[in-house]
PDB file of C-alpha atoms in Angstrom:
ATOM      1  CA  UNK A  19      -2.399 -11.654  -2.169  1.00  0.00           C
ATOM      2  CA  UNK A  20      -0.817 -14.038  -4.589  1.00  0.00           C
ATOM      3  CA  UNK A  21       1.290 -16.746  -2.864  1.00  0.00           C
ATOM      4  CA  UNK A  22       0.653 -15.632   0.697  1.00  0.00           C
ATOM      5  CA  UNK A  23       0.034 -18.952   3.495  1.00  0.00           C
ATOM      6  CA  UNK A  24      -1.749 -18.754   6.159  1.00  0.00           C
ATOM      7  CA  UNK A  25      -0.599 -22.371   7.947  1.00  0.00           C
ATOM      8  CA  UNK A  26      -2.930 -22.350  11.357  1.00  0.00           C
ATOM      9  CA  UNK A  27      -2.663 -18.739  12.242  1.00  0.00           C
ATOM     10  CA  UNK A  28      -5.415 -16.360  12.744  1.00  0.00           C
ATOM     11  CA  UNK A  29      -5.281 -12.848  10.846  1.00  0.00           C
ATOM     12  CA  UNK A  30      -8.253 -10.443  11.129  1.00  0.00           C
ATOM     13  CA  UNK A  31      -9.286  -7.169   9.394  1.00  0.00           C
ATOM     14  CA  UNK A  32      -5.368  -7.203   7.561  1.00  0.00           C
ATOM     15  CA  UNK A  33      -3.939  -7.017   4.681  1.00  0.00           C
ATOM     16  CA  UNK A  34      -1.384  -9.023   3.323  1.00  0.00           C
ATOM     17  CA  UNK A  35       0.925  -8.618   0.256  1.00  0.00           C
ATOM     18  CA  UNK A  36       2.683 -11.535  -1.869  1.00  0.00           C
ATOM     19  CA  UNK A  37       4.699 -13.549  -0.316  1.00  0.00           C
ATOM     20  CA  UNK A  38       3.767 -12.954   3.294  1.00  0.00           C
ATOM     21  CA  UNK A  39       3.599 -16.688   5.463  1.00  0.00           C
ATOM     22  CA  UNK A  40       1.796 -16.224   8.527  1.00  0.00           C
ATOM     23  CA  UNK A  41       3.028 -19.191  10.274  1.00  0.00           C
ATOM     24  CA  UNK A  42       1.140 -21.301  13.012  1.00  0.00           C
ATOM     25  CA  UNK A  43       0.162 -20.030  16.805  1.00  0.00           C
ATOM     26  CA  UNK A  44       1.039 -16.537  15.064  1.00  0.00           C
ATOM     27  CA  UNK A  45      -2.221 -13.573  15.268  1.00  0.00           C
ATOM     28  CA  UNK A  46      -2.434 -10.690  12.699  1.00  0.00           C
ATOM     29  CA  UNK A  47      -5.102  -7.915  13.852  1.00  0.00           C
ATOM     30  CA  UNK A  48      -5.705  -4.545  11.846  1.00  0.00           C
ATOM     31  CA  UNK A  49      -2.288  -4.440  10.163  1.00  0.00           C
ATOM     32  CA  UNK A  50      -0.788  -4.182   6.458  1.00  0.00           C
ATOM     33  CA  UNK A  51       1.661  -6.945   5.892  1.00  0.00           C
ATOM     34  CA  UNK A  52       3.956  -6.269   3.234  1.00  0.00           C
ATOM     35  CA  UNK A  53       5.312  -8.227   0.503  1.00  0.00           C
ATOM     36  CA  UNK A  54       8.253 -11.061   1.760  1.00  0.00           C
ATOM     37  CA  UNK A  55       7.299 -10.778   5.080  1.00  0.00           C
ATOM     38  CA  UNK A  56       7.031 -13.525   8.024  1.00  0.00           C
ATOM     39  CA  UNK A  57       5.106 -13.658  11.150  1.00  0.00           C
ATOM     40  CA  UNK A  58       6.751 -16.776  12.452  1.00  0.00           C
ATOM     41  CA  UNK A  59       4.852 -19.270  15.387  1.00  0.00           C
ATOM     42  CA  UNK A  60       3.411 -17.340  18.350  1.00  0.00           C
ATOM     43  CA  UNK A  61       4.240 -13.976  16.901  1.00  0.00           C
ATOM     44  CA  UNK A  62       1.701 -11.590  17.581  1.00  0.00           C
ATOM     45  CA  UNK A  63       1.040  -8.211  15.516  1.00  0.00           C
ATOM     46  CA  UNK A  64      -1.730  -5.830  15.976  1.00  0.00           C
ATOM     47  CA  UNK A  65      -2.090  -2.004  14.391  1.00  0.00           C
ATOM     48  CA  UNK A  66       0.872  -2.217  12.361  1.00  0.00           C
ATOM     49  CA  UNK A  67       2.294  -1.638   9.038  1.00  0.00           C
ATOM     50  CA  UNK A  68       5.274  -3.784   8.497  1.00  0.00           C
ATOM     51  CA  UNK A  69       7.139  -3.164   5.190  1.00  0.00           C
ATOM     52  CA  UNK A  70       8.955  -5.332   2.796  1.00  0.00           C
ATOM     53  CA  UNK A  71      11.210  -8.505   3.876  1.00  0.00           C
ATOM     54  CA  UNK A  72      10.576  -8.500   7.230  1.00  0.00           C
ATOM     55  CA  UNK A  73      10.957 -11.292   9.353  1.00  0.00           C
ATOM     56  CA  UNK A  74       8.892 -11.377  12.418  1.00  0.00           C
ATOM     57  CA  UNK A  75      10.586 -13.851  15.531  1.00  0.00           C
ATOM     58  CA  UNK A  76       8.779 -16.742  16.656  1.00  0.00           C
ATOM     59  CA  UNK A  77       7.084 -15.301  19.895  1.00  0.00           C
ATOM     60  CA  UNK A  78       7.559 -11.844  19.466  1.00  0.00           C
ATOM     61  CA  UNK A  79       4.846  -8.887  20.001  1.00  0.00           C
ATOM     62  CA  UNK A  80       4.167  -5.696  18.036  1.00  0.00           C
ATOM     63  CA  UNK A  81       1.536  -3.411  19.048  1.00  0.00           C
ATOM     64  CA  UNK A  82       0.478  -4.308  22.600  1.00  0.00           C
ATOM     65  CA  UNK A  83       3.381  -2.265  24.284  1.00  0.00           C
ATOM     66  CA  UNK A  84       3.357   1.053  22.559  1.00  0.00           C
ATOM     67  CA  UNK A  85       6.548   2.187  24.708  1.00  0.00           C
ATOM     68  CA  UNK A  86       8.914  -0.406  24.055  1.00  0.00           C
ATOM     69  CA  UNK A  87       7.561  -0.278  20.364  1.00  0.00           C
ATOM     70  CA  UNK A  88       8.621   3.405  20.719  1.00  0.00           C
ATOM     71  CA  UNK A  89      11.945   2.308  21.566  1.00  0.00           C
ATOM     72  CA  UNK A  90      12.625   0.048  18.069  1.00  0.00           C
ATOM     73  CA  UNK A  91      10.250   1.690  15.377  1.00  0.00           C
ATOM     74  CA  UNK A  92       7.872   4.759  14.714  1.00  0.00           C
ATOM     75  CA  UNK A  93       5.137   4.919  16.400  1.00  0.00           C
ATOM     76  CA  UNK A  94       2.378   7.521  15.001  1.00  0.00           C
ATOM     77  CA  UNK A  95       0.034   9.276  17.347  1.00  0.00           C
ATOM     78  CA  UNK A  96      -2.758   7.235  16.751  1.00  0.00           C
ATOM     79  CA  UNK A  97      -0.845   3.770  18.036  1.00  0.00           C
ATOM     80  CA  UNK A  98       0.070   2.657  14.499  1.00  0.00           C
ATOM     81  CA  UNK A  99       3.442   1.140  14.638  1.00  0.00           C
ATOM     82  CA  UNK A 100       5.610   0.843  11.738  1.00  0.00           C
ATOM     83  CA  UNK A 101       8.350  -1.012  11.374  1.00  0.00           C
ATOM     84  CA  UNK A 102      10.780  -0.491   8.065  1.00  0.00           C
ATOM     85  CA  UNK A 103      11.760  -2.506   5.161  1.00  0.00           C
ATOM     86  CA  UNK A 104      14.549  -5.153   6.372  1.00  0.00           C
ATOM     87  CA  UNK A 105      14.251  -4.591   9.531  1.00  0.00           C
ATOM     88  CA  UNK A 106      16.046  -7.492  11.487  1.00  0.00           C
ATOM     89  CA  UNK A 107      15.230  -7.904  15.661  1.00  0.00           C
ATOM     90  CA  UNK A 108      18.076  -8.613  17.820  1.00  0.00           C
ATOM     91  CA  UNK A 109      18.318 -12.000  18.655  1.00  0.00           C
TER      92      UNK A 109
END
């Protein structure tokens, strides 16, 4: 979408919204990336939907451990994890 970066990451079969910066070392598989979001360096997201103003930490994983997912967002029964609008990870 209109102003979204991609700056040396690799994003596959997603969708992005406006706004979104995928920043380096970061990998986006078979998710919807809402507007304002960031998947900062070395992030890694697969099967998600992340909405709105999100801001991904550099190194952190979504969608490869379904149970600790569980734990911090919804999880449907297919494996889709999805986290809500705002959402900020504990540092």
């Amino acid at each position: 979408s209109e102003g979204s970066i991609l700056s040396g990451a690799t994003v596959v079969n997603s969708v992005l919204g406006r706004g979104v910066f995928v920043h380096s070392y970061s990998v986006v598989e078979w998710s919807i990336i809402n507007d304002n979001c960031h998947i900062h360096r070395h992030a890694r997201v697969r099967r998600a939907i992340i909405d709105k103003d999100v801001h991904v930490p550099e190194g952190e994983t979504i969608g490869f451990d379904l149970d600790y997912d569980r734990q911090r967002f919804h999880v449907t029964d297919g494996g889709l994890v999805v986290v809500p609008k705002g959402y900020v990870f504990a540092r």
